[in-house]
Short mmCIF file of C-alpha atoms and ligand atoms in Angstrom, two decimals:
data_model
loop_
_atom_site.label_atom_id
_atom_site.label_comp_id
_atom_site.label_asym_id
_atom_site.label_seq_id
_atom_site.Cartn_x
_atom_site.Cartn_y
_atom_site.Cartn_z
CA MET A 1 -0.05 0.01 -0.02
CA GLY A 2 1.16 3.54 -0.71
CA ILE A 3 2.00 6.46 1.29
CA VAL A 4 -1.02 7.93 3.17
CA ALA A 5 -0.49 11.92 3.49
CA ALA A 6 -2.61 14.40 5.43
CA VAL A 7 -2.86 18.04 4.64
CA ILE A 8 -3.40 20.16 7.56
CA VAL A 9 -4.65 23.78 6.65
CA ALA A 10 -4.07 26.49 9.09
CA ALA A 11 -3.66 29.71 6.97
CA GLY A 12 -6.86 31.35 8.03
CA ARG A 13 -6.88 34.36 10.16
CA GLY A 14 -9.77 33.01 12.55
CA GLU A 15 -11.90 36.62 12.13
CA ARG A 16 -14.76 35.21 13.84
CA VAL A 17 -13.11 34.44 17.15
CA GLY A 18 -10.66 37.44 16.88
CA GLY A 19 -7.90 37.75 19.78
CA THR A 20 -4.34 38.17 19.75
CA VAL A 21 -3.52 35.14 17.96
CA PRO A 22 -5.10 33.45 15.05
CA LYS A 23 -7.58 30.70 16.57
CA GLN A 24 -5.94 27.67 15.75
CA TYR A 25 -2.89 29.06 18.13
CA ARG A 26 -5.05 29.97 21.03
CA ALA A 27 -4.49 27.51 23.99
CA LEU A 28 -7.11 24.89 25.05
CA ALA A 29 -6.62 23.47 28.33
CA GLY A 30 -3.15 24.76 28.16
CA THR A 31 -1.91 23.49 24.45
CA PRO A 32 -2.34 25.31 21.21
CA ALA A 33 -5.69 23.97 19.25
CA ILE A 34 -3.16 23.25 16.49
CA ARG A 35 -0.93 21.02 18.40
CA ALA A 36 -3.67 18.73 19.40
CA THR A 37 -4.54 18.44 15.55
CA LEU A 38 -0.95 17.55 14.51
CA ALA A 39 -0.61 15.03 17.44
CA ALA A 40 -3.55 13.36 16.44
CA PHE A 41 -2.35 12.77 13.15
CA CYS A 42 1.24 12.30 13.97
CA GLY A 43 0.50 9.77 16.56
CA HIS A 44 -1.72 7.62 14.20
CA GLU A 45 0.17 4.62 12.73
CA GLU A 46 -1.50 4.58 9.28
CA ILE A 47 -0.50 8.29 8.36
CA ASP A 48 2.71 8.68 6.98
CA VAL A 49 3.47 12.13 6.64
CA LEU A 50 1.76 15.57 7.37
CA GLN A 51 1.88 18.74 5.35
CA PRO A 52 1.26 21.65 7.41
CA VAL A 53 -0.16 25.21 5.45
CA ILE A 54 0.50 28.18 7.43
CA HIS A 55 0.17 31.88 6.97
CA PRO A 56 3.65 33.20 6.64
CA ALA A 57 2.88 35.43 9.49
CA ASP A 58 2.34 32.73 11.78
CA ALA A 59 5.72 30.73 11.47
CA ALA A 60 7.25 31.30 15.03
CA LEU A 61 3.68 30.59 16.13
CA PHE A 62 3.43 27.48 14.27
CA ARG A 63 7.29 26.45 15.27
CA ALA A 64 6.41 26.65 18.80
CA ALA A 65 3.28 24.78 18.41
CA SER A 66 4.57 21.94 16.64
CA ALA A 67 7.85 21.39 18.50
CA GLY A 68 9.05 17.92 18.96
CA LEU A 69 6.24 16.40 16.71
CA GLY A 70 7.11 13.62 14.26
CA LYS A 71 6.20 13.01 10.67
CA LEU A 72 6.06 17.00 10.05
CA ARG A 73 7.27 18.42 6.62
CA GLU A 74 8.34 21.69 6.52
CA PRO A 75 4.84 24.18 6.34
CA VAL A 76 4.04 25.87 3.24
CA SER A 77 2.08 29.28 3.04
CA GLY A 78 -1.44 29.08 2.12
CA GLY A 79 -3.82 31.97 0.39
CA ALA A 80 -6.68 34.01 0.34
CA THR A 81 -9.23 30.95 0.57
CA ARG A 82 -9.29 27.73 2.19
CA GLN A 83 -9.50 26.14 -1.19
CA ILE A 84 -6.08 27.91 -2.51
CA SER A 85 -4.38 26.82 0.73
CA VAL A 86 -5.50 23.31 0.44
CA ARG A 87 -4.09 23.35 -3.35
CA ALA A 88 -1.03 24.82 -1.78
CA GLY A 89 -0.53 21.85 0.49
CA LEU A 90 -1.28 19.23 -2.24
CA GLN A 91 1.06 20.49 -4.44
CA ALA A 92 3.79 20.56 -1.78
CA LEU A 93 3.06 16.63 -1.73
CA GLN A 94 3.39 15.84 -5.27
CA SER A 95 6.74 14.55 -5.14
CA GLN A 96 5.93 12.12 -2.52
CA ALA A 97 3.26 10.87 -4.77
CA PRO A 98 0.91 9.49 -2.05
CA GLU A 99 -1.89 7.10 -2.62
CA LEU A 100 -4.05 8.93 -0.21
CA VAL A 101 -4.25 12.26 1.37
CA LEU A 102 -6.47 13.29 4.21
CA ILE A 103 -7.23 17.04 4.32
CA HIS A 104 -8.21 18.51 7.68
CA ASP A 105 -8.88 21.78 9.24
CA ALA A 106 -6.39 22.91 11.76
CA ALA A 107 -9.40 24.40 13.66
CA ARG A 108 -10.71 20.72 14.64
CA PRO A 109 -8.36 19.37 17.21
CA PHE A 110 -10.93 16.86 18.71
CA LEU A 111 -10.81 14.23 16.13
CA THR A 112 -10.09 10.61 17.39
CA GLY A 113 -7.85 7.98 15.92
CA GLY A 114 -11.01 5.98 15.02
CA LEU A 115 -12.16 8.84 12.81
CA ILE A 116 -8.75 9.13 10.90
CA ALA A 117 -8.84 5.14 10.42
CA ARG A 118 -12.53 5.36 9.01
CA ALA A 119 -11.46 7.93 6.62
CA ILE A 120 -8.43 5.99 5.37
CA GLY A 121 -10.82 2.72 4.95
CA ALA A 122 -13.32 4.64 3.13
CA ALA A 123 -10.95 6.55 0.73
CA ARG A 124 -9.41 3.32 -0.07
CA ARG A 125 -12.66 1.69 -0.98
CA TYR A 126 -14.34 4.86 -2.80
CA GLY A 127 -11.77 7.02 -4.03
CA ALA A 128 -13.59 10.21 -2.34
CA ALA A 129 -15.08 10.11 1.25
CA ILE A 130 -16.36 12.43 3.94
CA PRO A 131 -17.52 12.24 7.50
CA GLY A 132 -20.96 13.16 7.94
CA LEU A 133 -23.53 13.33 10.56
CA ALA A 134 -27.37 12.73 10.63
CA ILE A 135 -29.39 15.78 11.70
CA ALA A 136 -31.74 15.77 14.43
CA ASP A 137 -33.37 19.23 13.58
CA THR A 138 -35.94 19.43 10.87
CA VAL A 139 -34.48 21.91 8.07
CA LYS A 140 -36.41 24.21 6.44
CA ALA A 141 -35.30 26.17 3.29
CA VAL A 142 -36.34 29.90 3.38
CA ASP A 143 -36.31 33.09 0.81
CA GLN A 144 -34.60 36.18 1.38
CA ASN A 145 -37.81 37.50 3.56
CA SER A 146 -37.21 34.52 5.98
CA ALA A 147 -40.42 32.96 4.45
CA VAL A 148 -40.27 28.82 4.24
CA THR A 149 -40.19 28.07 0.71
CA GLU A 150 -39.64 23.89 1.63
CA THR A 151 -39.35 21.43 4.25
CA LEU A 152 -36.30 19.44 3.43
CA ASP A 153 -36.34 15.82 4.24
CA ARG A 154 -33.90 15.37 6.86
CA ARG A 155 -33.16 11.65 6.50
CA ARG A 156 -31.57 12.58 3.36
CA LEU A 157 -29.35 15.59 4.91
CA ARG A 158 -25.99 15.33 6.56
CA THR A 159 -23.71 17.95 8.17
CA VAL A 160 -20.12 17.16 6.97
CA GLN A 161 -16.58 17.91 8.46
CA THR A 162 -13.22 17.12 7.76
CA PRO A 163 -11.10 14.92 7.36
CA GLN A 164 -12.27 14.55 3.97
CA ALA A 165 -10.18 11.73 2.61
CA PHE A 166 -9.24 11.04 -1.29
CA ALA A 167 -7.16 9.21 -3.78
CA PHE A 168 -4.45 11.64 -3.90
CA ALA A 169 -4.14 11.95 -7.69
CA LEU A 170 -8.38 12.38 -8.01
CA ILE A 171 -8.09 15.45 -5.82
CA ALA A 172 -5.08 16.86 -6.72
CA ASP A 173 -6.27 16.88 -10.31
CA ALA A 174 -9.71 18.29 -9.25
CA HIS A 175 -7.88 21.03 -7.60
CA CYS A 176 -6.10 21.99 -10.55
CA ARG A 177 -9.07 21.79 -13.22
CA ALA A 178 -10.97 24.11 -10.39
CA GLU A 179 -7.92 26.59 -10.68
CA ALA A 180 -7.99 26.55 -14.45
CA ALA A 181 -11.55 27.26 -14.62
CA GLY A 182 -10.97 30.16 -12.03
CA ARG A 183 -13.11 28.61 -9.43
CA ASP A 184 -11.29 29.67 -5.86
CA ASP A 185 -14.52 29.51 -3.59
CA PHE A 186 -15.43 26.05 -2.96
CA THR A 187 -15.41 25.73 0.96
CA ASP A 188 -14.48 22.14 1.08
CA ASP A 189 -12.86 19.70 -0.90
CA ALA A 190 -15.56 17.09 -1.56
CA ALA A 191 -17.79 20.06 -3.03
CA LEU A 192 -14.58 20.80 -5.64
CA ALA A 193 -14.59 16.77 -6.46
CA GLU A 194 -18.53 16.60 -6.95
CA TRP A 195 -18.03 19.73 -9.15
CA ALA A 196 -15.29 17.72 -11.09
CA GLY A 197 -17.84 14.84 -11.66
CA HIS A 198 -16.40 12.12 -8.86
CA ARG A 199 -19.00 10.17 -6.64
CA VAL A 200 -18.38 11.34 -2.98
CA SER A 201 -18.98 8.79 -0.38
CA VAL A 202 -20.20 9.67 3.44
CA PHE A 203 -19.01 7.68 6.36
CA GLU A 204 -19.76 8.29 9.93
CA GLY A 205 -18.25 11.32 11.57
CA GLU A 206 -18.04 12.17 15.26
CA ALA A 207 -20.39 14.79 17.16
CA GLY A 208 -17.27 15.66 19.03
CA ASN A 209 -15.06 16.74 16.09
CA VAL A 210 -16.50 20.31 16.20
CA LYS A 211 -14.67 23.33 14.21
CA LEU A 212 -13.67 26.16 16.72
CA THR A 213 -15.37 28.65 14.68
CA THR A 214 -16.80 31.39 17.51
CA ASN A 215 -15.59 32.18 21.06
CA ASP A 216 -18.81 30.07 22.11
CA ASP A 217 -16.91 27.12 20.56
CA PHE A 218 -13.74 27.87 22.58
CA ALA A 219 -16.13 28.29 25.83
CA ARG A 220 -18.01 24.97 25.26
CA ALA A 221 -14.56 23.01 24.47
CA GLU A 222 -12.86 24.41 27.62
CA LEU A 223 -16.03 23.10 29.65
CA VAL A 224 -16.00 19.65 28.12
CA GLN A 225 -12.41 19.09 28.44
CA ALA A 226 -12.60 20.08 32.31
CA ALA A 227 -15.35 17.80 32.48
CA ALA A 228 -13.69 14.78 30.87
CA LEU A 229 -10.95 15.23 33.94
CA ALA A 230 -13.29 14.35 36.60
CA ASP A 231 -11.56 11.54 38.12
CA VAL A 232 -10.11 13.84 40.84
CA ARG A 233 -7.65 11.85 43.05
CA THR A 234 -5.71 12.68 46.27
CA GLY A 235 -2.24 10.96 47.16
CA ASN A 236 -0.36 11.19 50.32
CA GLY A 237 3.57 11.00 50.66
CA PHE A 238 5.59 10.78 53.75
CA ASP A 239 9.61 10.37 54.09
CA VAL A 240 12.16 10.28 56.73
CA HIS A 241 15.90 10.82 56.34
CA ALA A 242 18.61 11.09 59.66
CA PHE A 243 20.85 13.90 59.94
CA ALA A 244 24.78 12.99 59.39
CA ASP A 245 27.91 14.61 58.89
CA GLY A 246 27.93 17.19 56.40
CA ASP A 247 27.49 21.00 55.40
CA HIS A 248 24.19 21.16 53.70
CA VAL A 249 20.76 19.31 53.02
CA MET A 250 18.62 19.53 49.83
CA LEU A 251 15.15 20.35 50.58
CA GLY A 252 12.47 21.12 48.17
CA GLY A 253 15.08 20.87 45.20
CA VAL A 254 17.13 23.83 47.06
CA ARG A 255 20.55 23.49 48.49
CA ILE A 256 20.21 24.97 52.29
CA PRO A 257 23.65 25.44 53.91
CA HIS A 258 23.65 23.64 57.42
CA ARG A 259 26.04 22.30 60.01
CA ARG A 260 24.65 18.88 59.27
CA GLY A 261 23.88 16.78 56.33
CA VAL A 262 21.51 14.04 55.32
CA THR A 263 21.93 10.20 54.87
CA GLY A 264 19.27 8.15 52.62
CA HIS A 265 18.33 7.40 49.54
CA SER A 266 19.68 9.74 46.54
CA ASP A 267 20.23 13.05 47.67
CA ALA A 268 18.08 12.83 50.59
CA ASP A 269 15.59 15.55 49.56
CA VAL A 270 12.78 14.54 51.88
CA ALA A 271 10.37 17.24 50.48
CA LEU A 272 10.78 15.99 47.04
CA HIS A 273 10.56 12.26 48.17
CA ALA A 274 7.23 12.61 49.91
CA LEU A 275 5.79 14.44 46.70
CA VAL A 276 6.91 11.92 44.62
CA ASP A 277 5.11 9.47 46.94
CA ALA A 278 2.15 11.47 47.08
CA ILE A 279 1.98 11.58 42.99
CA LEU A 280 2.06 7.87 42.61
CA GLY A 281 -0.61 7.41 45.24
CA ALA A 282 -2.88 9.42 43.73
CA LEU A 283 -2.12 7.68 40.52
CA ALA A 284 -2.04 4.18 42.55
CA GLU A 285 1.49 3.23 40.58
CA GLY A 286 3.29 2.24 43.67
CA ASP A 287 6.13 4.11 45.39
CA ILE A 288 9.37 5.71 45.10
CA GLY A 289 11.49 2.73 46.44
CA GLN A 290 9.78 0.59 43.70
CA HIS A 291 10.60 3.03 40.86
CA PHE A 292 14.23 3.71 42.01
CA PRO A 293 15.15 1.07 44.63
CA PRO A 294 17.37 2.24 47.03
CA SER A 295 19.53 -0.71 46.52
CA ASP A 296 20.47 0.30 43.06
CA PRO A 297 23.92 2.35 43.18
CA GLN A 298 22.80 4.51 39.83
CA TRP A 299 20.74 6.42 42.54
CA ARG A 300 23.05 6.84 45.09
CA GLY A 301 23.68 10.70 45.57
CA ALA A 302 21.31 11.45 42.55
CA SER A 303 19.38 14.79 42.26
CA SER A 304 15.66 13.91 43.30
CA ASP A 305 14.59 16.16 40.40
CA ARG A 306 14.49 13.11 38.09
CA PHE A 307 12.31 11.41 40.61
CA LEU A 308 9.70 14.21 40.79
CA ALA A 309 10.02 14.52 36.81
CA PHE A 310 9.24 11.00 36.51
CA ALA A 311 6.41 11.11 38.93
CA CYS A 312 4.96 14.26 36.87
CA GLU A 313 5.47 12.42 33.33
CA ARG A 314 3.48 9.53 34.58
CA VAL A 315 0.42 11.85 35.33
CA ARG A 316 0.89 13.24 31.86
CA ALA A 317 1.18 9.70 30.29
CA ARG A 318 -2.09 9.18 31.71
CA GLY A 319 -3.82 12.00 30.29
CA GLY A 320 -3.84 14.10 33.46
CA ARG A 321 -3.01 17.22 35.37
CA ILE A 322 -1.53 18.25 38.78
CA GLY A 323 -4.09 20.35 40.50
CA HIS A 324 -1.91 21.11 43.46
CA LEU A 325 1.04 19.79 45.39
CA ASP A 326 1.47 20.63 49.27
CA VAL A 327 4.48 19.75 51.16
CA THR A 328 5.07 20.11 55.17
CA ILE A 329 8.58 19.85 56.35
CA VAL A 330 9.48 19.26 60.02
CA CYS A 331 12.69 19.82 61.87
CA GLU A 332 14.32 22.26 64.48
CA ALA A 333 16.79 23.15 62.10
CA PRO A 334 17.71 24.67 59.45
CA ARG A 335 15.13 27.30 59.21
CA VAL A 336 13.24 26.46 56.04
CA SER A 337 11.02 29.71 55.63
CA PRO A 338 13.75 31.95 53.95
CA TYR A 339 13.76 29.12 51.35
CA ARG A 340 10.36 28.56 50.94
CA ASP A 341 9.74 30.60 47.64
CA ALA A 342 12.71 29.18 46.34
CA MET A 343 11.33 25.79 46.79
CA ARG A 344 8.00 26.56 45.56
CA ALA A 345 9.50 27.85 42.31
CA ARG A 346 11.93 24.79 41.88
CA ILE A 347 9.20 22.30 42.45
CA ALA A 348 6.71 24.15 40.07
CA ALA A 349 9.52 24.11 37.41
CA ILE A 350 10.37 20.40 37.64
CA ALA A 351 6.29 19.74 37.64
CA GLY A 352 5.53 22.01 34.57
CA ILE A 353 3.07 23.80 36.90
CA SER A 354 2.38 27.20 37.98
CA VAL A 355 3.92 28.44 41.11
CA ASP A 356 0.45 28.97 42.64
CA ARG A 357 -0.24 25.25 42.46
CA VAL A 358 2.61 24.61 44.77
CA ALA A 359 2.51 24.98 48.60
CA VAL A 360 5.62 24.58 50.83
CA LYS A 361 4.89 25.03 54.74
CA ALA A 362 7.44 24.17 57.86
CA THR A 363 7.34 23.62 61.26
CA THR A 364 9.02 22.57 64.55
CA SER A 365 7.74 19.44 66.50
CA GLU A 366 8.39 21.59 69.65
CA LYS A 367 11.37 19.96 70.79
CA LEU A 368 9.61 16.44 70.77
CA GLY A 369 10.64 13.12 69.22
CA PHE A 370 13.31 12.50 66.94
CA THR A 371 13.01 16.01 64.92
CA GLY A 372 12.85 17.51 68.44
CA ARG A 373 16.21 15.92 69.18
CA GLY A 374 17.78 17.13 66.21
CA GLU A 375 18.42 13.40 64.83
CA GLY A 376 16.37 13.81 61.66
CA ILE A 377 13.80 15.74 59.62
CA PHE A 378 10.67 14.39 57.85
CA ALA A 379 8.10 15.54 55.23
CA MET A 380 4.62 14.54 54.44
CA ALA A 381 2.96 15.68 51.14
CA THR A 382 -0.42 15.60 49.69
CA ALA A 383 -0.75 15.65 45.54
CA THR A 384 -4.30 16.38 44.08
CA LEU A 385 -4.45 15.06 40.21
CA ARG A 386 -7.27 15.22 37.62
CA LEU A 387 -7.40 12.36 35.55
CA PRO A 388 -9.56 11.36 32.54
CA TRP A 389 -12.76 9.86 33.69
CA SER A 390 -12.72 6.00 32.86
CA GLY A 391 -15.54 5.03 34.56
CA ALA A 392 -16.17 4.11 38.10
N1 CTP B 401 -7.82 28.26 6.28
C1 CTP B 401 -6.74 28.34 5.47
N2 CTP B 401 -6.71 29.21 4.58
C2 CTP B 401 -7.56 29.97 4.50
C3 CTP B 401 -9.17 30.20 5.22
C4 CTP B 401 -8.87 29.25 6.01
O1 CTP B 401 -6.06 27.25 5.56
N3 CTP B 401 -7.42 31.33 3.30
C5 CTP B 401 -8.21 27.05 7.31
C6 CTP B 401 -8.14 27.78 8.65
O2 CTP B 401 -7.10 27.87 9.15
C7 CTP B 401 -8.94 26.54 9.42
C8 CTP B 401 -9.79 25.87 8.19
O3 CTP B 401 -9.29 26.15 6.69
O4 CTP B 401 -8.12 25.38 9.93
C9 CTP B 401 -11.47 26.32 8.35
O5 CTP B 401 -11.55 27.47 7.88
P1 CTP B 401 -12.30 28.68 8.98
O6 CTP B 401 -12.91 27.83 10.24
O7 CTP B 401 -13.07 29.50 8.36
O8 CTP B 401 -11.21 29.52 9.77
P2 CTP B 401 -10.69 30.82 9.28
O9 CTP B 401 -10.66 31.40 8.02
O10 CTP B 401 -9.43 31.06 9.97
O11 CTP B 401 -11.70 31.67 10.18
P3 CTP B 401 -12.73 33.27 10.17
O12 CTP B 401 -13.47 32.35 8.71
O13 CTP B 401 -13.35 33.32 11.12
O14 CTP B 401 -11.97 34.08 9.61
MG1 MG B 402 -12.63 31.14 7.07
#
């Protein structure tokens, strides 16, 4: 089977949405919409190559939004209409001679891998295929005075989406013919294929595959995404280390000069270790000793940053987000409060979250117990995570 390519059109200005950047670069749940769109295609095993089409003024925005994604060709510049932008993408792919091409709006970031697979299957079978949805409302045709002229049979109507999928040669040729005929106003590629005389088949679309067109669409999308992260979890963590000879302690990723040091696992940062266990606890994915055994020589003296980064990466891998990290450090000395904000900043940086989601607190134990006697130090932590809802 031949190459399967995708053209992602992103050269529009998003005038109906407005804002400081074109809508496809606007953040949704912290990620530019276009990145989610590109990632859906990059991450699909049946897609071989992606051809982005952008506005030249957006080159830097595109570079930032697409950093680290695979299968991407250099973006090409689009034109004044969507049709011209698609044509530019198809022309850029000519040299690859793909078998199939999927043409998709950057402004539709919610498509699933299943939809991409259906598009590829239908294009292979029919040569030209588009996702469509049945209509629930009755549809009327009206005249210029808004008087009804006709009630349409909704069983025969579909609203259509992208990705629209075609045999590459078929749609490339149809675009050339439309250009030669002076037409540059087709709003979707199926309309152009129909005009060129091809039969276009409709396969099942997805209700969630909306095009971000207005500010309302963004507001609704934010709500849907927040609601999807409804599995709110709390984990706790606890860690103790004994003082020993030395001249500093590591606490919350910050080096604090002290007349004693601390012994134990890695750099013995009790605050970070407690946080790692809190996160792993919320994920129900074991504890720090299980992932980084103290008996393993490679962790001796290691900076604990990497353990926290690992736990946070596990959250991301599960499609989740860290809502809050809270740690309490208990010791008579050193004094923690002068370093509190530095610790918060360091923890936030390692976790990739904002500082206002990190709390560091400290207390003595009123000279009671092992901390009171100055024998050691302990920390306890709470992590609140939001994971995708996957059923009770
Ligand atoms: N598009 C494009 N080139 C154009 C116009 C649109 O590549 N000249 C792309 C858009 O970036 C978008 C998709 O086609 O991903 C669908 O178009 P639309 O939703 O209309 O986006 P915009 O044209 O950017 O928005 P608006 O019409 O509100 O300005
Ligand atoms: Mg438009």
